[in-house]
């Protein structure tokens, strides 16, 4: 008889950790270390031993024949464990806090004592979730419907959320910390999201562009892939440091002067490229390489200038656009949200519809909603630009610093993040395009598709799953790297983490770390969803279509 | 009609892939290009729709030099089916077939009608297959879609590069028969590339044998088998070329009037549209006894005997000699 091993594993993790590891710690104040309490040490009630026994129940359930009943029971126990592992320590904690003085003994200065969740609580939750997952898997194997499975999977979590909203968990130190710094948390989270979003937007343009170039021109592809690979090996802290001085210097320059340099180098690069094209067939060996290098260097200057100014400026402006309380901007934000939702819903509907008149209308409506989204976004950015540049008196005296470029702060952070996003984006764009079946491209050519049509209708849709994987890679990595940007005064969730490390306050660290983790998971899920909408069912990895 | 006039194609590195090729593909006929790997057959085909630019000479398509027409416009007027099928995996079957009509800017209702008609033509049910993706089809079905797609905008000319190459021999024979049936009604001018001599004999109105970029012989299948131009062609068509020639003659044209008993149920009988080659096989099976011939409804309509076969062959040898 197949024993549900996953349930056994979860039960053992929960049971053993609840028995051997401390459940909560009582801390006399925010910084001092606490006194550990074990589950079975908590007095006054039978509920605590019951939780322990409940954690071991799946060991017995796992031996039942695998059917919907076993699944239901396991999922039920898993949900109960999940809720109680959070709920019971909170109840016990209230008593502990009241008696803090007596428990901690005399001589300990008690100010604002706190209850810190400890190892058994974390592992207990992990074990509960494992049991729950084992149950849901049983239900799926028994062919139980989607709704019931969703209830089994999310029921406990919903209960936890309700209890949290009702204030039952307010006693936990991290929520106490949240109470104190909630305002700040919202601000830092928005900053963090903005870092990632702006870096990703610019990285997407640059990275996909470079990936395309690498694919089109086999001679430059090793160079491009090598360069973006090197960027990845620079430690982020070092990159922030390296950017500091040049960006500070650049900030002092007049914007007009920089614009002139940009234009001149751009013209010089174009001229050099033309010269190279003209001379290339006549030149051999070293001369050719030198000329090519000159073209590359001349091109790098305007591209770097544009990227730096654009990234810095775009961050400042988007930050205003997405946070400013100005009424028009608030309306535009609502409009963006509405059009985004509409575009997603319409696209999903269009995908489900068979080809025909109805579908072509849905596709048109999707385009309309997307256009609305772009218009709203651009107007918000324009309006935010006006607010940002309100103090500027004349273009001739405008410095680059006033455009947002600076040695410390968000500018170097966004630039560094943009650079870090390049490797996954370039590599995946290149790999996605290289791996398109040549026979398919040949068929497109033979049927009379022009080069842009081949790219838009064949190469891009077929490379899209790989490119999207690169975007997901980059975004998850950026959420992590952005946390380091706090050391150059950029803000973001790293502020809490670094502050917590300095204060040795685990609560403060968690206040930064947990949202960062949730943000990464959320971004990944959203991008996966986007992939599901954008990638054709004909080339999706899952075999859902083949089965239908 | 397609005309190759002194066409030369040199690849980088000085390889001459096609060497002074003169060839006329008559309107409504299937011309098969055949030869060993690297003989320039696929290259010659790809010169027609300018997938490869030619080095010198000229190719006229329907009387116009193909370099006068923009490559995209040229290709949209020439159906294109290739060996690896090259179906777009991210498009449904219907979208695949609709590619060229959409490139030409047809109205959606017209496109939809055309797609359904084409799928029916190649033996696929539009309601079942139109909205599925290529990977959900069998190899044979994919090849059918490939042919339907090449016929998309009803081009007068088709280029087919081993279009039935990727399936098992049985499916292949079925697809060949079906395409011949379709060709009987649509009468396209077809350039058909293959390396399989049996396929060439079956499909071709004319066969062009190529070797190292040069055209060695360009003849009808009968003439190619009966009078190979040189040792190379003789070896290429195979030692059993006389048997292959029998494959081109229908039983109907050789049989004599029915005489004896109707065949027992379950007994071997030869259908009248079968080839004499198949009839010979049945004759061998009966130790050269009389073999009944049946028509499409299974009624006996004649017999085939060794004597009748010998008489027919003798007539032909005399014709060939004169």
GROMACS .gro file of N, CA, C and O in nm, chain B residues 180-274:
model
  380
  728UNK      N    1  -0.120   1.350  -5.619
  728UNK     CA    2  -0.141   1.332  -5.764
  728UNK      C    3  -0.287   1.357  -5.800
  728UNK      O    4  -0.319   1.418  -5.902
  729UNK      N    5  -0.377   1.309  -5.712
  729UNK     CA    6  -0.520   1.333  -5.736
  729UNK      C    7  -0.552   1.482  -5.736
  729UNK      O    8  -0.624   1.533  -5.822
  730UNK      N    9  -0.495   1.553  -5.635
  730UNK     CA   10  -0.518   1.697  -5.626
  730UNK      C   11  -0.461   1.766  -5.750
  730UNK      O   12  -0.526   1.849  -5.814
  731UNK      N   13  -0.341   1.726  -5.787
  731UNK     CA   14  -0.274   1.788  -5.903
  731UNK      C   15  -0.356   1.768  -6.030
  731UNK      O   16  -0.357   1.855  -6.117
  732UNK      N   17  -0.427   1.654  -6.039
  732UNK     CA   18  -0.508   1.629  -6.158
  732UNK      C   19  -0.615   1.736  -6.173
  732UNK      O   20  -0.655   1.770  -6.285
  733UNK      N   21  -0.662   1.795  -6.063
  733UNK     CA   22  -0.764   1.899  -6.074
  733UNK      C   23  -0.704   2.040  -6.075
  733UNK      O   24  -0.756   2.128  -6.143
  734UNK      N   25  -0.596   2.063  -5.999
  734UNK     CA   26  -0.547   2.201  -5.989
  734UNK      C   27  -0.440   2.233  -6.092
  734UNK      O   28  -0.415   2.349  -6.121
  735UNK      N   29  -0.373   2.131  -6.145
  735UNK     CA   30  -0.274   2.147  -6.252
  735UNK      C   31  -0.175   2.260  -6.228
  735UNK      O   32  -0.167   2.357  -6.303
  736UNK      N   33  -0.100   2.252  -6.119
  736UNK     CA   34   0.002   2.352  -6.090
  736UNK      C   35   0.130   2.318  -6.166
  736UNK      O   36   0.153   2.202  -6.202
  737UNK      N   37   0.211   2.421  -6.188
  737UNK     CA   38   0.346   2.398  -6.240
  737UNK      C   39   0.435   2.370  -6.118
  737UNK      O   40   0.450   2.457  -6.033
  738UNK      N   41   0.489   2.247  -6.109
  738UNK     CA   42   0.554   2.206  -5.985
  738UNK      C   43   0.701   2.171  -6.009
  738UNK      O   44   0.732   2.096  -6.102
  739UNK      N   45   0.789   2.228  -5.926
  739UNK     CA   46   0.927   2.179  -5.920
  739UNK      C   47   0.937   2.094  -5.794
  739UNK      O   48   0.910   2.142  -5.685
  740UNK      N   49   0.971   1.967  -5.813
  740UNK     CA   50   0.963   1.872  -5.703
  740UNK      C   51   1.101   1.812  -5.683
  740UNK      O   52   1.155   1.748  -5.773
  741UNK      N   53   1.159   1.835  -5.567
  741UNK     CA   54   1.294   1.784  -5.541
  741UNK      C   55   1.285   1.657  -5.458
  741UNK      O   56   1.210   1.651  -5.360
  742UNK      N   57   1.359   1.552  -5.498
  742UNK     CA   58   1.362   1.431  -5.417
  742UNK      C   59   1.495   1.359  -5.442
  742UNK      O   60   1.565   1.390  -5.538
  743UNK      N   61   1.530   1.266  -5.357
  743UNK     CA   62   1.647   1.184  -5.386
  743UNK      C   63   1.603   1.038  -5.406
  743UNK      O   64   1.685   0.949  -5.418
  744UNK      N   65   1.471   1.019  -5.407
  744UNK     CA   66   1.414   0.884  -5.413
  744UNK      C   67   1.364   0.859  -5.556
  744UNK      O   68   1.268   0.921  -5.601
  745UNK      N   69   1.431   0.769  -5.629
  745UNK     CA   70   1.399   0.748  -5.771
  745UNK      C   71   1.256   0.695  -5.788
  745UNK      O   72   1.186   0.733  -5.881
  746UNK      N   73   1.210   0.614  -5.692
  746UNK     CA   74   1.073   0.562  -5.705
  746UNK      C   75   0.971   0.675  -5.694
  746UNK      O   76   0.873   0.680  -5.767
  747UNK      N   77   0.999   0.767  -5.601
  747UNK     CA   78   0.910   0.881  -5.587
  747UNK      C   79   0.912   0.966  -5.715
  747UNK      O   80   0.809   1.012  -5.763
  748UNK      N   81   1.034   0.984  -5.770
  748UNK     CA   82   1.047   1.064  -5.892
  748UNK      C   83   0.965   1.003  -6.005
  748UNK      O   84   0.893   1.073  -6.076
  749UNK      N   85   0.976   0.869  -6.021
  749UNK     CA   86   0.905   0.802  -6.130
  749UNK      C   87   0.755   0.813  -6.111
  749UNK      O   88   0.678   0.835  -6.203
  750UNK      N   89   0.713   0.803  -5.984
  750UNK     CA   90   0.570   0.808  -5.955
  750UNK      C   91   0.512   0.949  -5.973
  750UNK      O   92   0.405   0.965  -6.031
  751UNK      N   93   0.586   1.050  -5.926
  751UNK     CA   94   0.529   1.184  -5.923
  751UNK      C   95   0.554   1.262  -6.052
  751UNK      O   96   0.478   1.352  -6.086
  752UNK      N   97   0.665   1.234  -6.120
  752UNK     CA   98   0.710   1.326  -6.223
  752UNK      C   99   0.641   1.310  -6.358
  752UNK      O  100   0.617   1.198  -6.403
  753UNK      N  101   0.605   1.424  -6.419
  753UNK     CA  102   0.574   1.422  -6.562
  753UNK      C  103   0.706   1.418  -6.638
  753UNK      O  104   0.717   1.359  -6.742
  754UNK      N  105   0.805   1.487  -6.583
  754UNK     CA  106   0.940   1.483  -6.635
  754UNK      C  107   1.037   1.473  -6.519
  754UNK      O  108   1.009   1.523  -6.410
  755UNK      N  109   1.151   1.408  -6.546
  755UNK     CA  110   1.251   1.394  -6.442
  755UNK      C  111   1.383   1.452  -6.491
  755UNK      O  112   1.427   1.420  -6.602
  756UNK      N  113   1.440   1.541  -6.407
  756UNK     CA  114   1.571   1.596  -6.440
  756UNK      C  115   1.673   1.533  -6.348
  756UNK      O  116   1.668   1.553  -6.227
  757UNK      N  117   1.766   1.455  -6.406
  757UNK     CA  118   1.870   1.394  -6.323
  757UNK      C  119   1.990   1.488  -6.322
  757UNK      O  120   2.037   1.530  -6.428
  758UNK      N  121   2.036   1.522  -6.200
  758UNK     CA  122   2.147   1.616  -6.189
  758UNK      C  123   2.266   1.548  -6.124
  758UNK      O  124   2.251   1.454  -6.044
  759UNK      N  125   2.385   1.596  -6.162
  759UNK     CA  126   2.507   1.543  -6.101
  759UNK      C  127   2.609   1.655  -6.099
  759UNK      O  128   2.638   1.716  -6.203
  760UNK      N  129   2.660   1.684  -5.983
  760UNK     CA  130   2.763   1.788  -5.964
  760UNK      C  131   2.724   1.918  -6.033
  760UNK      O  132   2.805   1.979  -6.103
  761UNK      N  133   2.598   1.958  -6.012
  761UNK     CA  134   2.554   2.088  -6.063
  761UNK      C  135   2.510   2.087  -6.209
  761UNK      O  136   2.458   2.186  -6.258
  762UNK      N  137   2.535   1.975  -6.279
  762UNK     CA  138   2.500   1.971  -6.422
  762UNK      C  139   2.376   1.885  -6.443
  762UNK      O  140   2.354   1.787  -6.370
  763UNK      N  141   2.297   1.923  -6.544
  763UNK     CA  142   2.183   1.842  -6.582
  763UNK      C  143   2.233   1.728  -6.671
  763UNK      O  144   2.296   1.751  -6.774
  764UNK      N  145   2.206   1.603  -6.628
  764UNK     CA  146   2.256   1.489  -6.704
  764UNK      C  147   2.151   1.443  -6.804
  764UNK      O  148   2.181   1.412  -6.918
  765UNK      N  149   2.027   1.436  -6.760
  765UNK     CA  150   1.921   1.392  -6.849
  765UNK      C  151   1.789   1.451  -6.803
  765UNK      O  152   1.762   1.462  -6.684
  766UNK      N  153   1.706   1.493  -6.900
  766UNK     CA  154   1.575   1.549  -6.866
  766UNK      C  155   1.473   1.484  -6.957
  766UNK      O  156   1.471   1.509  -7.077
  767UNK      N  157   1.393   1.395  -6.902
  767UNK     CA  158   1.305   1.313  -6.985
  767UNK      C  159   1.181   1.274  -6.906
  767UNK      O  160   1.177   1.287  -6.784
  768UNK      N  161   1.084   1.217  -6.979
  768UNK     CA  162   0.969   1.159  -6.911
  768UNK      C  163   1.018   1.034  -6.838
  768UNK      O  164   1.121   0.977  -6.875
  769UNK      N  165   0.945   0.988  -6.736
  769UNK     CA  166   0.990   0.868  -6.663
  769UNK      C  167   1.010   0.749  -6.755
  769UNK      O  168   1.110   0.678  -6.744
  770UNK      N  169   0.916   0.730  -6.852
  770UNK     CA  170   0.929   0.616  -6.942
  770UNK      C  171   1.061   0.621  -7.017
  770UNK      O  172   1.136   0.523  -7.020
  771UNK      N  173   1.090   0.738  -7.075
  771UNK     CA  174   1.211   0.749  -7.155
  771UNK      C  175   1.336   0.738  -7.070
  771UNK      O  176   1.437   0.683  -7.110
  772UNK      N  177   1.327   0.794  -6.950
  772UNK     CA  178   1.444   0.789  -6.861
  772UNK      C  179   1.477   0.643  -6.829
  772UNK      O  180   1.595   0.603  -6.830
  773UNK      N  181   1.372   0.563  -6.804
  773UNK     CA  182   1.396   0.423  -6.767
  773UNK      C  183   1.436   0.341  -6.890
  773UNK      O  184   1.521   0.252  -6.883
  774UNK      N  185   1.375   0.374  -7.003
  774UNK     CA  186   1.402   0.295  -7.122
  774UNK      C  187   1.536   0.333  -7.184
  774UNK      O  188   1.608   0.246  -7.235
  775UNK      N  189   1.572   0.460  -7.181
  775UNK     CA  190   1.694   0.503  -7.247
  775UNK      C  191   1.777   0.593  -7.157
  775UNK      O  192   1.785   0.715  -7.178
  776UNK      N  193   1.840   0.537  -7.053
  776UNK     CA  194   1.927   0.619  -6.969
  776UNK      C  195   2.039   0.680  -7.052
  776UNK      O  196   2.096   0.609  -7.136
  777UNK      N  197   2.068   0.808  -7.031
  777UNK     CA  198   2.163   0.878  -7.117
  777UNK      C  199   2.305   0.825  -7.101
  777UNK      O  200   2.382   0.823  -7.194
  778UNK      N  201   2.343   0.789  -6.979
  778UNK     CA  202   2.480   0.739  -6.961
  778UNK      C  203   2.485   0.642  -6.843
  778UNK      O  204   2.383   0.610  -6.783
  779UNK      N  205   2.605   0.600  -6.812
  779UNK     CA  206   2.624   0.502  -6.704
  779UNK      C  207   2.573   0.556  -6.570
  779UNK      O  208   2.517   0.483  -6.490
  780UNK      N  209   2.598   0.686  -6.548
  780UNK     CA  210   2.556   0.745  -6.421
  780UNK      C  211   2.405   0.732  -6.402
  780UNK      O  212   2.357   0.686  -6.298
  781UNK      N  213   2.330   0.769  -6.506
  781UNK     CA  214   2.184   0.763  -6.493
  781UNK      C  215   2.141   0.617  -6.480
  781UNK      O  216   2.055   0.582  -6.399
  782UNK      N  217   2.206   0.530  -6.560
  782UNK     CA  218   2.172   0.388  -6.556
  782UNK      C  219   2.188   0.334  -6.413
  782UNK      O  220   2.100   0.268  -6.359
  783UNK      N  221   2.301   0.371  -6.351
  783UNK     CA  222   2.327   0.324  -6.215
  783UNK      C  223   2.228   0.389  -6.118
  783UNK      O  224   2.178   0.326  -6.025
  784UNK      N  225   2.198   0.517  -6.146
  784UNK     CA  226   2.112   0.590  -6.052
  784UNK      C  227   1.969   0.535  -6.052
  784UNK      O  228   1.908   0.522  -5.945
  785UNK      N  229   1.917   0.503  -6.170
  785UNK     CA  230   1.779   0.453  -6.172
  785UNK      C  231   1.773   0.309  -6.124
  785UNK      O  232   1.667   0.261  -6.085
  786UNK      N  233   1.885   0.239  -6.122
  786UNK     CA  234   1.888   0.106  -6.060
  786UNK      C  235   1.880  -0.007  -6.160
  786UNK      O  236   1.829   0.009  -6.273
  787UNK      N  237   1.929  -0.124  -6.121
  787UNK     CA  238   1.933  -0.240  -6.208
  787UNK      C  239   1.792  -0.289  -6.241
  787UNK      O  240   1.769  -0.355  -6.342
  788UNK      N  241   1.696  -0.255  -6.157
  788UNK     CA  242   1.559  -0.303  -6.180
  788UNK      C  243   1.478  -0.201  -6.258
  788UNK      O  244   1.356  -0.194  -6.245
  789UNK      N  245   1.547  -0.124  -6.345
  789UNK     CA  246   1.475  -0.016  -6.412
  789UNK      C  247   1.363  -0.067  -6.502
  789UNK      O  248   1.260  -0.003  -6.517
  790UNK      N  249   1.384  -0.188  -6.561
  790UNK     CA  250   1.278  -0.241  -6.647
  790UNK      C  251   1.154  -0.274  -6.563
  790UNK      O  252   1.041  -0.252  -6.604
  791UNK      N  253   1.178  -0.326  -6.445
  791UNK     CA  254   1.065  -0.352  -6.355
  791UNK      C  255   0.997  -0.221  -6.317
  791UNK      O  256   0.875  -0.211  -6.311
  792UNK      N  257   1.079  -0.117  -6.288
  792UNK     CA  258   1.022   0.012  -6.252
  792UNK      C  259   0.935   0.065  -6.366
  792UNK      O  260   0.832   0.127  -6.343
  793UNK      N  261   0.981   0.033  -6.490
  793UNK     CA  262   0.905   0.081  -6.606
  793UNK      C  263   0.766   0.017  -6.606
  793UNK      O  264   0.667   0.079  -6.643
  794UNK      N  265   0.762  -0.108  -6.564
  794UNK     CA  266   0.632  -0.175  -6.555
  794UNK      C  267   0.540  -0.101  -6.458
  794UNK      O  268   0.418  -0.108  -6.469
  795UNK      N  269   0.601  -0.036  -6.364
  795UNK     CA  270   0.523   0.040  -6.267
  795UNK      C  271   0.449   0.155  -6.330
  795UNK      O  272   0.357   0.212  -6.271
  796UNK      N  273   0.487   0.193  -6.452
  796UNK     CA  274   0.424   0.307  -6.517
  796UNK      C  275   0.307   0.265  -6.607
  796UNK      O  276   0.233   0.348  -6.656
  797UNK      N  277   0.294   0.134  -6.631
  797UNK     CA  278   0.187   0.085  -6.718
  797UNK      C  279   0.073   0.034  -6.631
  797UNK      O  280   0.097  -0.035  -6.531
  798UNK      N  281  -0.051   0.070  -6.670
  798UNK     CA  282  -0.167   0.025  -6.591
  798UNK      C  283  -0.212  -0.113  -6.638
  798UNK      O  284  -0.206  -0.144  -6.758
  799UNK      N  285  -0.261  -0.192  -6.547
  799UNK     CA  286  -0.313  -0.325  -6.578
  799UNK      C  287  -0.422  -0.316  -6.685
  799UNK      O  288  -0.429  -0.395  -6.779
  800UNK      N  289  -0.505  -0.211  -6.669
  800UNK     CA  290  -0.618  -0.188  -6.757
  800UNK      C  291  -0.575  -0.194  -6.905
  800UNK      O  292  -0.649  -0.240  -6.992
  801UNK      N  293  -0.452  -0.144  -6.933
  801UNK     CA  294  -0.408  -0.134  -7.073
  801UNK      C  295  -0.350  -0.265  -7.127
  801UNK      O  296  -0.321  -0.275  -7.245
  802UNK      N  297  -0.332  -0.363  -7.043
  802UNK     CA  298  -0.265  -0.487  -7.086
  802UNK      C  299  -0.358  -0.607  -7.076
  802UNK      O  300  -0.339  -0.708  -7.143
  803UNK      N  301  -0.465  -0.596  -6.995
  803UNK     CA  302  -0.545  -0.715  -6.963
  803UNK      C  303  -0.625  -0.761  -7.085
  803UNK      O  304  -0.652  -0.686  -7.179
  804UNK      N  305  -0.666  -0.888  -7.082
  804UNK     CA  306  -0.755  -0.941  -7.185
  804UNK      C  307  -0.893  -0.964  -7.124
  804UNK      O  308  -0.908  -0.958  -7.002
  805UNK      N  309  -0.993  -0.989  -7.212
  805UNK     CA  310  -1.132  -1.002  -7.166
  805UNK      C  311  -1.144  -1.120  -7.069
  805UNK      O  312  -1.068  -1.216  -7.078
  806UNK      N  313  -1.238  -1.110  -6.976
  806UNK     CA  314  -1.251  -1.217  -6.876
  806UNK      C  315  -1.292  -1.347  -6.943
  806UNK      O  316  -1.373  -1.349  -7.034
  807UNK      N  317  -1.233  -1.456  -6.902
  807UNK     CA  318  -1.267  -1.584  -6.959
  807UNK      C  319  -1.314  -1.681  -6.853
  807UNK      O  320  -1.430  -1.722  -6.853
  808UNK      N  321  -1.233  -1.709  -6.761
  808UNK     CA  322  -1.258  -1.819  -6.668
  808UNK      C  323  -1.354  -1.784  -6.556
  808UNK      O  324  -1.441  -1.698  -6.569
  809UNK      N  325  -1.333  -1.854  -6.448
  809UNK     CA  326  -1.420  -1.842  -6.331
  809UNK      C  327  -1.399  -1.706  -6.264
  809UNK      O  328  -1.290  -1.651  -6.266
  810UNK      N  329  -1.505  -1.647  -6.202
  810UNK     CA  330  -1.482  -1.531  -6.116
  810UNK      C  331  -1.399  -1.572  -5.994
  810UNK      O  332  -1.404  -1.688  -5.956
  811UNK      N  333  -1.323  -1.480  -5.938
  811UNK     CA  334  -1.236  -1.519  -5.827
  811UNK      C  335  -1.314  -1.560  -5.704
  811UNK      O  336  -1.423  -1.507  -5.678
  812UNK      N  337  -1.261  -1.658  -5.634
  812UNK     CA  338  -1.320  -1.698  -5.504
  812UNK      C  339  -1.309  -1.578  -5.408
  812UNK      O  340  -1.217  -1.498  -5.419
  813UNK      N  341  -1.404  -1.568  -5.314
  813UNK     CA  342  -1.387  -1.464  -5.212
  813UNK      C  343  -1.254  -1.485  -5.138
  813UNK      O  344  -1.219  -1.599  -5.108
  814UNK      N  345  -1.183  -1.380  -5.117
  814UNK     CA  346  -1.056  -1.391  -5.045
  814UNK      C  347  -0.940  -1.423  -5.135
  814UNK      O  348  -0.825  -1.416  -5.095
  815UNK      N  349  -0.970  -1.459  -5.259
  815UNK     CA  350  -0.861  -1.489  -5.351
  815UNK      C  351  -0.799  -1.359  -5.402
  815UNK      O  352  -0.867  -1.258  -5.412
  816UNK      N  353  -0.670  -1.362  -5.433
  816UNK     CA  354  -0.603  -1.243  -5.483
  816UNK      C  355  -0.656  -1.203  -5.619
  816UNK      O  356  -0.668  -1.287  -5.708
  817UNK      N  357  -0.692  -1.074  -5.631
  817UNK     CA  358  -0.727  -1.023  -5.761
  817UNK      C  359  -0.655  -0.889  -5.775
  817UNK      O  360  -0.624  -0.825  -5.675
  818UNK      N  361  -0.626  -0.848  -5.900
  818UNK     CA  362  -0.553  -0.723  -5.920
  818UNK      C  363  -0.653  -0.615  -5.959
  818UNK      O  364  -0.733  -0.636  -6.049
  819UNK      N  365  -0.650  -0.499  -5.895
  819UNK     CA  366  -0.738  -0.390  -5.938
  819UNK      C  367  -0.692  -0.338  -6.073
  819UNK      O  368  -0.572  -0.338  -6.102
  820UNK      N  369  -0.786  -0.290  -6.155
  820UNK     CA  370  -0.750  -0.254  -6.292
  820UNK      C  371  -0.661  -0.130  -6.300
  820UNK      O  372  -0.589  -0.110  -6.396
  821UNK      N  373  -0.667  -0.044  -6.193
  821UNK     CA  374  -0.582   0.075  -6.199
  821UNK      C  375  -0.444   0.049  -6.140
  821UNK      O  376  -0.359   0.139  -6.133
  822UNK      N  377  -0.420  -0.078  -6.096
  822UNK     CA  378  -0.288  -0.108  -6.041
  822UNK      C  379  -0.185  -0.109  -6.154
  822UNK      O  380  -0.220  -0.111  -6.272
   0.00000   0.00000   0.00000
